[in-house]
Amino acid sequence: MLAGVSHDLRTPLTRMKLQLSMMKKDETTTDLASDVDEMEKMLNGYLTFARGEGKETPQLFQLDNLIEQLVEKQRKTNQTISLHIENDIKISGRVNELTRAINNILTNAARYASQTGVTLGVRNKTATITIDDNGPGIPIEKRNEVFKAFYRLEASRNQETGGIGLGLTITRDIIFSHGGDITLSDSPLGGLRVVISLPLSGFETPQTEKTMQI
């Protein structure tokens, strides 16, 4: 339903853009045009996410391999990131969706921090991904707010890289749809700690350990 509403809103937005383009350019019309552009980006972002919901088939895959690949991708951008994997972990889920969710968190950490640490392990039949960084963090009173659609925390973040405020909303929706959870807290590195929990769905997890550090 929300996707339909968002789609319907594109018509008046397009009409507003046309009217603004025919008005005399001044500070007021420039500000209005900027607001309309931002609204259009928000709607397009939501529609892009909504179109992809429910289309991917769940499959059994190695979560540890996925985490390794995502961390290695971040390292190729010259990010300082450590990785510690406690288990070979196989879960059932929608790989592309989980890739997007976890990569959102890793990209945020890399964007706002100079040091990131990632740990993957098993706790009480649950795969737990812990991502710590030494960035500015998020104030306690804002940690629920940042999961709301289109909410952007700009006090300590660069507006040029702030996106449209859907990253954490989409991430949480994906994690929840897999029966998991995501929490924010203070990191021992001084910034933000993000913990993602995903159920193992009853699959065995051999107790082998492998560590990657730089």
XYZ file of N, CA and C in Angstrom:
642
model
N 0.828 -1.203 0.000
C 0.000 0.000 0.000
C 0.866 1.259 0.000
N 1.910 1.258 0.843
C 2.781 2.430 0.896
C 3.464 2.678 -0.433
N 3.808 1.592 -1.124
C 4.431 1.755 -2.434
C 3.472 2.427 -3.403
N 2.179 2.053 -3.313
C 1.172 2.672 -4.170
C 0.998 4.137 -3.867
N 0.971 4.469 -2.570
C 0.846 5.864 -2.163
C 2.047 6.664 -2.660
N 3.236 6.096 -2.486
C 4.452 6.779 -2.933
C 4.410 7.022 -4.436
N 3.926 6.022 -5.175
C 3.837 6.162 -6.626
C 2.869 7.277 -7.006
N 1.739 7.354 -6.299
C 0.746 8.394 -6.590
C 1.286 9.792 -6.327
N 2.184 9.908 -5.376
C 2.726 11.222 -5.030
C 3.663 11.772 -6.105
N 4.112 10.926 -6.996
C 5.036 11.395 -8.028
C 4.350 12.373 -8.980
N 3.046 12.210 -9.208
C 2.329 13.105 -10.128
C 2.301 14.545 -9.629
N 1.849 14.812 -8.381
C 1.888 16.201 -7.910
C 3.304 16.753 -7.795
N 4.268 15.903 -7.490
C 5.652 16.372 -7.420
C 6.145 16.815 -8.796
N 5.806 16.054 -9.799
C 6.192 16.424 -11.165
C 5.527 17.737 -11.569
N 4.260 17.904 -11.174
C 3.536 19.142 -11.481
C 4.186 20.335 -10.767
N 4.586 20.117 -9.509
C 5.244 21.188 -8.749
C 6.578 21.578 -9.395
N 7.338 20.590 -9.867
C 8.617 20.883 -10.519
C 8.404 21.704 -11.782
N 7.354 21.371 -12.541
C 7.053 22.111 -13.764
C 6.677 23.561 -13.452
N 5.845 23.757 -12.426
C 5.432 25.103 -12.040
C 6.626 25.926 -11.548
N 7.484 25.304 -10.776
C 8.657 26.009 -10.266
C 9.604 26.418 -11.396
N 9.702 25.566 -12.420
C 10.605 25.877 -13.531
C 10.130 27.104 -14.322
N 8.829 27.420 -14.229
C 8.287 28.567 -14.957
C 8.233 29.832 -14.103
N 8.577 29.710 -12.830
C 8.565 30.872 -11.933
C 9.903 31.595 -11.957
N 9.862 32.851 -11.558
C 11.083 33.644 -11.495
C 12.015 33.061 -10.447
N 13.289 32.943 -10.809
C 14.266 32.360 -9.909
C 14.643 33.371 -8.813
N 14.418 32.980 -7.574
C 14.887 33.759 -6.440
C 15.187 32.781 -5.299
N 15.515 33.312 -4.133
C 15.905 32.447 -3.020
C 14.778 31.508 -2.603
N 13.541 32.004 -2.626
C 12.400 31.186 -2.212
C 12.155 30.033 -3.172
N 12.129 30.324 -4.479
C 11.870 29.258 -5.453
C 13.024 28.256 -5.495
N 14.243 28.742 -5.290
C 15.388 27.834 -5.263
C 15.288 26.861 -4.100
N 14.880 27.370 -2.927
C 14.714 26.516 -1.748
C 13.585 25.510 -1.963
N 12.494 25.979 -2.556
C 11.372 25.087 -2.826
C 11.764 23.982 -3.807
N 12.491 24.365 -4.856
C 12.934 23.387 -5.848
C 13.838 22.332 -5.203
N 14.685 22.779 -4.278
C 15.562 21.852 -3.570
C 14.756 20.871 -2.726
N 13.714 21.386 -2.052
C 12.854 20.521 -1.232
C 12.118 19.490 -2.090
N 11.620 19.943 -3.235
C 10.909 19.031 -4.127
C 11.847 17.944 -4.652
N 13.066 18.334 -5.016
C 14.048 17.353 -5.490
C 14.343 16.315 -4.416
N 14.464 16.784 -3.169
C 14.752 15.869 -2.063
C 13.594 14.904 -1.841
N 12.369 15.421 -1.923
C 11.194 14.564 -1.770
C 11.142 13.507 -2.871
N 11.493 13.913 -4.081
C 11.477 12.976 -5.199
C 12.515 11.871 -5.003
N 13.692 12.234 -4.494
C 14.721 11.239 -4.222
C 14.257 10.250 -3.150
N 13.579 10.761 -2.127
C 13.064 9.889 -1.070
C 12.058 8.881 -1.626
N 11.131 9.389 -2.436
C 10.114 8.513 -3.012
C 10.729 7.470 -3.930
N 11.681 7.893 -4.764
C 12.333 6.952 -5.668
C 13.091 5.888 -4.894
N 13.728 6.306 -3.798
C 14.462 5.356 -2.969
C 13.541 4.331 -2.347
N 12.400 4.787 -1.843
C 11.446 3.856 -1.243
C 10.863 2.911 -2.286
N 10.527 3.449 -3.458
C 9.938 2.615 -4.507
C 10.925 1.558 -4.986
N 12.194 1.930 -5.074
C 13.213 0.965 -5.472
C 13.274 -0.188 -4.485
N 13.213 0.135 -3.197
C 13.222 -0.902 -2.161
C 11.942 -1.735 -2.211
N 10.794 -1.069 -2.337
C 9.513 -1.773 -2.310
C 9.374 -2.741 -3.481
N 9.898 -2.380 -4.651
C 9.795 -3.256 -5.812
C 10.555 -4.560 -5.612
N 11.613 -4.504 -4.804
C 12.445 -5.693 -4.625
C 11.973 -6.629 -3.541
N 10.984 -6.211 -2.743
C 10.527 -7.027 -1.630
C 9.828 -8.294 -2.114
N 10.176 -9.425 -1.479
C 9.471 -10.683 -1.705
C 9.800 -11.389 -3.004
N 10.774 -10.906 -3.779
C 11.065 -11.518 -5.068
C 12.181 -12.553 -4.996
N 12.970 -12.521 -3.947
C 14.114 -13.419 -3.862
C 13.760 -14.684 -3.084
N 14.231 -15.818 -3.582
C 13.967 -17.101 -2.938
C 15.034 -17.392 -1.882
N 14.644 -17.749 -0.656
C 15.631 -18.093 0.380
C 16.445 -19.315 -0.030
N 17.699 -19.346 0.380
C 18.564 -20.478 0.101
C 19.548 -20.677 1.233
N 20.108 -21.867 1.319
C 21.113 -22.177 2.317
C 22.462 -21.663 1.831
N 23.167 -20.889 2.658
C 24.463 -20.349 2.232
C 25.379 -20.140 3.434
N 26.670 -19.958 3.146
C 27.681 -19.743 4.180
C 27.730 -18.258 4.538
N 27.233 -17.925 5.716
C 27.251 -16.533 6.163
C 28.675 -16.034 6.364
N 29.557 -16.910 6.856
C 30.948 -16.495 7.081
C 31.628 -16.095 5.773
N 31.344 -16.818 4.695
C 31.935 -16.459 3.403
C 31.415 -15.108 2.915
N 30.129 -14.860 3.135
C 29.551 -13.580 2.732
C 30.207 -12.426 3.491
N 30.375 -12.587 4.805
C 31.008 -11.533 5.610
C 32.429 -11.276 5.133
N 33.173 -12.349 4.860
C 34.547 -12.192 4.366
C 34.579 -11.397 3.071
N 33.662 -11.701 2.162
C 33.621 -11.006 0.873
C 33.309 -9.519 1.046
N 32.355 -9.214 1.923
C 31.973 -7.815 2.135
C 33.089 -7.026 2.800
N 33.776 -7.650 3.752
C 34.899 -6.978 4.420
C 36.033 -6.740 3.431
N 36.323 -7.739 2.598
C 37.381 -7.592 1.608
C 37.056 -6.468 0.623
N 35.784 -6.340 0.281
C 35.358 -5.252 -0.605
C 35.647 -3.898 0.023
N 35.381 -3.767 1.324
C 35.661 -2.513 2.020
C 37.159 -2.248 2.092
N 37.946 -3.298 2.268
C 39.404 -3.128 2.338
C 39.980 -2.598 1.026
N 39.338 -2.940 -0.072
C 39.811 -2.478 -1.377
C 39.638 -0.977 -1.554
N 38.841 -0.356 -0.681
C 38.680 1.093 -0.703
C 39.617 1.747 0.314
N 40.638 0.979 0.745
C 41.663 1.454 1.684
C 41.117 1.713 3.090
N 40.089 0.997 3.462
C 39.552 1.109 4.816
C 40.307 0.174 5.757
N 40.555 0.667 6.975
C 41.178 -0.166 8.005
C 40.084 -0.932 8.721
N 40.023 -2.240 8.480
C 38.955 -3.048 9.047
C 39.494 -4.432 9.412
N 39.237 -4.864 10.626
C 39.663 -6.185 11.078
C 38.460 -7.120 11.087
N 38.752 -8.419 10.958
C 37.687 -9.408 10.913
C 38.070 -10.624 11.739
N 37.162 -11.049 12.593
C 37.367 -12.263 13.385
C 36.121 -13.130 13.258
N 36.289 -14.329 12.696
C 35.183 -15.258 12.509
C 35.384 -16.456 13.424
N 34.417 -16.693 14.285
C 34.527 -17.754 15.278
C 34.033 -19.102 14.769
N 33.163 -19.093 13.770
C 32.547 -20.336 13.311
C 32.351 -20.338 11.807
N 32.314 -21.554 11.228
C 31.763 -21.704 9.882
C 30.256 -21.743 10.059
N 29.565 -20.736 9.531
C 28.141 -20.587 9.824
C 27.319 -20.662 8.553
N 26.401 -21.617 8.527
C 25.511 -21.798 7.390
C 24.089 -21.463 7.844
N 23.442 -20.554 7.113
C 22.062 -20.186 7.446
C 21.210 -20.204 6.189
N 19.914 -20.125 6.373
C 18.987 -20.041 5.255
C 18.457 -18.616 5.178
N 18.514 -18.004 3.993
C 18.033 -16.636 3.858
C 18.111 -16.150 2.425
N 17.691 -14.924 2.220
C 17.744 -14.293 0.904
C 19.082 -13.562 0.798
N 19.981 -14.149 0.047
C 21.379 -13.706 0.038
C 21.530 -12.248 -0.385
N 20.859 -11.865 -1.462
C 21.016 -10.495 -1.952
C 20.516 -9.467 -0.937
N 19.389 -9.785 -0.295
C 18.856 -8.863 0.708
C 19.811 -8.735 1.893
N 20.309 -9.869 2.396
C 21.218 -9.820 3.545
C 22.534 -9.150 3.173
N 22.971 -9.346 1.937
C 24.180 -8.656 1.470
C 23.979 -7.151 1.536
N 22.826 -6.698 1.080
C 22.536 -5.260 1.109
C 22.478 -4.737 2.534
N 21.818 -5.485 3.423
C 21.673 -5.036 4.807
C 23.010 -4.921 5.516
N 23.823 -5.958 5.430
C 25.117 -5.958 6.120
C 26.057 -4.945 5.489
N 26.017 -4.846 4.164
C 26.887 -3.883 3.486
C 26.518 -2.442 3.840
N 25.223 -2.172 4.082
C 24.815 -0.832 4.523
C 25.544 -0.445 5.809
N 25.600 -1.379 6.762
C 26.248 -1.097 8.043
C 27.752 -0.920 7.865
N 28.372 -1.800 7.090
C 29.818 -1.699 6.868
C 30.181 -0.408 6.141
N 29.363 -0.018 5.176
C 29.632 1.213 4.420
C 29.489 2.437 5.313
N 28.473 2.453 6.177
C 28.312 3.560 7.119
C 29.517 3.674 8.040
N 29.966 2.523 8.546
C 31.127 2.532 9.438
C 32.358 3.082 8.719
N 32.563 2.628 7.478
C 33.721 3.086 6.710
C 33.626 4.569 6.374
N 32.391 5.056 6.188
C 32.186 6.456 5.805
C 32.488 7.407 6.952
N 32.137 7.008 8.173
C 32.228 7.928 9.296
C 33.341 7.614 10.284
N 34.075 6.529 10.065
C 35.113 6.133 11.019
C 36.407 5.805 10.282
N 37.500 5.812 11.020
C 38.794 5.442 10.445
C 39.203 4.028 10.813
N 38.485 3.413 11.730
C 38.798 2.055 12.169
C 37.503 1.283 12.408
N 37.445 0.063 11.883
C 36.264 -0.782 12.036
C 36.683 -2.194 12.413
N 35.923 -2.813 13.286
C 36.168 -4.196 13.662
C 34.898 -5.017 13.486
N 35.017 -6.181 12.857
C 33.872 -7.050 12.595
C 34.110 -8.414 13.227
N 33.117 -8.904 13.964
C 33.186 -10.231 14.571
C 31.931 -11.014 14.202
N 32.115 -12.287 13.850
C 30.998 -13.179 13.538
C 31.108 -14.425 14.401
N 30.050 -14.744 15.113
C 30.059 -15.926 15.958
C 28.661 -16.466 16.169
N 28.538 -17.459 17.035
C 27.252 -18.069 17.352
C 26.964 -17.906 18.828
N 25.769 -17.401 19.141
C 25.329 -17.235 20.519
C 23.898 -17.771 20.629
N 23.710 -18.819 21.427
C 22.362 -19.357 21.670
C 21.617 -19.668 20.370
N 22.251 -20.452 19.509
C 21.661 -20.875 18.236
C 21.328 -19.698 17.322
N 22.070 -18.620 17.501
C 21.874 -17.422 16.693
C 23.214 -16.942 16.162
N 23.272 -16.651 14.865
C 24.468 -16.048 14.280
C 24.498 -14.574 14.667
N 25.612 -14.129 15.224
C 25.729 -12.750 15.701
C 26.866 -12.040 14.977
N 26.521 -10.951 14.294
C 27.511 -10.116 13.600
C 27.654 -8.835 14.395
N 28.860 -8.557 14.885
C 29.119 -7.340 15.657
C 30.050 -6.442 14.869
N 29.625 -5.209 14.636
C 30.414 -4.240 13.870
C 30.688 -3.031 14.753
N 31.946 -2.819 15.089
C 32.369 -1.697 15.923
C 33.135 -0.685 15.089
N 33.005 0.604 15.437
C 33.812 1.616 14.766
C 34.221 2.703 15.758
N 35.158 3.548 15.339
C 35.640 4.632 16.199
C 35.144 5.996 15.720
N 34.002 5.992 15.036
C 33.450 7.232 14.501
C 32.714 8.053 15.543
N 31.874 8.999 15.101
C 31.165 9.897 16.016
C 30.055 9.228 16.806
N 29.622 8.034 16.374
C 28.555 7.338 17.084
C 27.203 7.990 16.880
N 26.212 7.473 17.594
C 24.845 8.006 17.556
C 24.372 8.180 18.992
N 23.890 9.363 19.355
C 23.422 9.576 20.735
C 22.339 8.576 21.123
N 22.310 8.201 22.387
C 21.359 7.206 22.873
C 19.919 7.589 22.521
N 19.586 8.860 22.677
C 18.199 9.282 22.451
C 17.814 9.266 20.970
N 18.783 9.080 20.073
C 18.495 9.073 18.642
C 18.519 7.667 18.045
N 18.853 6.662 18.832
C 19.096 5.324 18.279
C 17.840 4.633 17.773
N 16.688 4.986 18.292
C 15.451 4.465 17.731
C 15.006 5.283 16.521
N 15.288 6.590 16.582
C 14.861 7.492 15.511
C 15.522 7.153 14.179
N 16.802 6.731 14.215
C 17.539 6.535 12.964
C 16.989 5.396 12.116
N 16.142 4.546 12.701
C 15.547 3.461 11.931
C 14.270 3.899 11.211
N 13.795 5.108 11.478
C 12.595 5.600 10.822
C 12.902 6.026 9.385
N 11.964 5.754 8.508
C 12.155 6.090 7.094
C 12.390 7.582 6.903
N 13.408 7.912 6.120
C 13.771 9.270 5.720
C 14.360 10.101 6.853
N 14.632 9.470 8.006
C 15.259 10.213 9.098
C 16.760 10.260 8.864
N 17.336 11.446 8.984
C 18.777 11.593 8.815
C 19.366 12.281 10.029
N 20.412 11.697 10.562
C 21.099 12.273 11.701
C 22.238 13.120 11.162
N 22.062 14.436 11.201
C 23.038 15.308 10.559
C 23.953 16.039 11.538
N 23.689 15.917 12.827
C 24.473 16.681 13.796
C 25.955 16.368 13.690
N 26.290 15.075 13.513
C 27.691 14.684 13.450
C 28.017 14.043 12.115
N 27.114 14.177 11.148
C 27.307 13.526 9.863
C 27.327 14.559 8.741
N 28.023 14.247 7.684
C 28.166 15.137 6.550
C 26.930 15.043 5.662
N 26.232 16.150 5.464
C 25.002 16.136 4.676
C 25.256 15.742 3.232
N 26.485 15.962 2.766
C 26.793 15.602 1.390
C 26.769 14.091 1.196
N 26.998 13.320 2.277
C 27.051 11.874 2.167
C 25.928 11.210 2.939
N 24.956 11.994 3.382
C 23.921 11.475 4.272
C 22.872 10.619 3.617
N 22.815 10.570 2.273
C 21.807 9.770 1.615
C 20.415 10.344 1.829
N 19.395 9.487 1.669
C 18.019 9.953 1.809
C 17.370 9.439 3.079
N 18.124 8.761 3.924
C 17.586 8.319 5.203
C 16.807 7.024 5.139
N 17.138 6.149 4.185
C 16.460 4.863 4.077
C 17.358 3.675 4.401
N 18.670 3.912 4.479
C 19.612 2.808 4.653
C 19.325 1.936 5.858
N 19.200 2.547 7.035
C 18.954 1.778 8.245
C 17.535 1.233 8.296
N 16.592 1.954 7.701
C 15.215 1.461 7.643
C 15.150 0.165 6.845
N 15.767 0.171 5.677
C 15.794 -1.011 4.821
C 16.551 -2.141 5.498
N 17.684 -1.808 6.116
C 18.482 -2.821 6.803
C 17.665 -3.515 7.887
N 16.988 -2.738 8.713
C 16.199 -3.338 9.794
C 15.048 -4.179 9.239
N 14.381 -3.699 8.189
C 13.287 -4.464 7.590
C 13.776 -5.822 7.085
N 14.946 -5.821 6.451
C 15.505 -7.073 5.936
C 15.846 -8.025 7.077
N 16.497 -7.501 8.113
C 16.874 -8.340 9.258
C 15.633 -8.894 9.939
N 14.635 -8.049 10.161
C 13.390 -8.499 10.793
C 12.699 -9.568 9.947
N 12.709 -9.403 8.628
C 12.027 -10.360 7.752
C 12.694 -11.727 7.789
N 13.936 -11.786 8.281
C 14.644 -13.060 8.438
C 14.532 -13.593 9.864
N 13.659 -12.972 10.673
C 13.487 -13.414 12.045
C 14.596 -12.967 12.970
N 15.374 -11.978 12.534
C 16.508 -11.516 13.318
C 16.252 -10.211 14.030
N 17.334 -9.592 14.498
C 17.240 -8.332 15.234
C 18.497 -7.516 14.976
N 18.389 -6.201 15.177
C 19.535 -5.307 15.048
C 19.477 -4.290 16.180
N 20.595 -4.106 16.874
C 20.663 -3.166 17.994
C 21.861 -2.243 17.843
N 21.737 -1.042 18.417
C 22.812 -0.054 18.415
C 23.233 0.227 19.846
N 24.538 0.367 20.070
C 25.042 0.683 21.404
C 26.406 1.347 21.279
N 27.010 1.683 22.406
C 28.342 2.273 22.396
C 29.381 1.203 22.074
N 30.372 1.574 21.278
C 31.443 0.646 20.916
C 32.653 0.842 21.816
N 33.367 -0.218 22.154
C 34.614 -0.068 22.901
C 35.677 0.697 22.112
N 35.472 0.838 20.803
C 36.396 1.629 19.990
C 36.115 3.124 20.107
N 35.008 3.474 20.764
C 34.676 4.883 20.968
C 33.545 5.394 20.112
N 33.093 4.618 19.128
C 32.021 5.048 18.249
C 30.765 4.233 18.446
N 30.284 3.648 17.350
C 29.017 2.908 17.368
C 29.260 1.411 17.288
N 28.472 0.654 18.033
C 28.444 -0.807 17.901
C 27.082 -1.209 17.331
N 27.116 -1.973 16.250
C 25.906 -2.515 15.644
C 25.958 -4.027 15.777
N 24.924 -4.611 16.348
C 24.855 -6.067 16.496
C 23.663 -6.580 15.691
N 23.953 -7.454 14.733
C 22.922 -8.090 13.915
C 22.817 -9.547 14.329
N 21.607 -9.990 14.659
C 21.382 -11.375 15.062
C 20.479 -12.059 14.044
N 20.876 -13.257 13.619
C 20.106 -14.018 12.640
C 19.970 -15.455 13.123
N 18.760 -16.020 13.093
C 18.573 -17.400 13.562
C 19.279 -18.394 12.652
N 19.808 -19.464 13.252
C 20.504 -20.489 12.483
C 19.541 -21.449 11.802
N 18.282 -21.392 12.158
C 17.252 -22.250 11.556
C 17.550 -23.728 11.741
N 18.238 -24.067 12.850
C 18.451 -25.469 13.188
C 19.613 -26.132 12.491
N 20.410 -25.386 11.686
C 21.535 -25.996 10.995
C 22.753 -26.081 11.911
N 23.542 -27.127 11.710
C 24.728 -27.317 12.540
C 25.804 -26.296 12.186
N 26.574 -25.889 13.185
C 27.677 -24.943 12.976
C 28.941 -25.534 13.572
N 29.816 -26.129 12.759
C 31.051 -26.723 13.267
C 31.875 -25.695 14.026
N 32.454 -26.095 15.147
C 33.184 -25.170 16.003
C 34.633 -25.025 15.551
N 34.832 -24.583 14.326
C 36.164 -24.256 13.855
C 36.331 -22.766 13.899
N 37.552 -22.293 13.973
C 37.778 -20.863 14.116
C 38.761 -20.401 13.055
N 38.486 -19.248 12.477
C 39.414 -18.653 11.523
C 39.427 -17.145 11.740
N 40.591 -16.559 11.614
C 40.754 -15.145 11.904
C 41.483 -14.457 10.756
N 40.981 -13.275 10.398
C 41.648 -12.445 9.392
C 41.919 -11.090 10.039
N 43.144 -10.657 10.043
C 43.507 -9.368 10.615
C 44.424 -8.647 9.656
N 44.444 -7.324 9.753
C 45.426 -6.550 8.997
C 46.184 -5.662 9.953
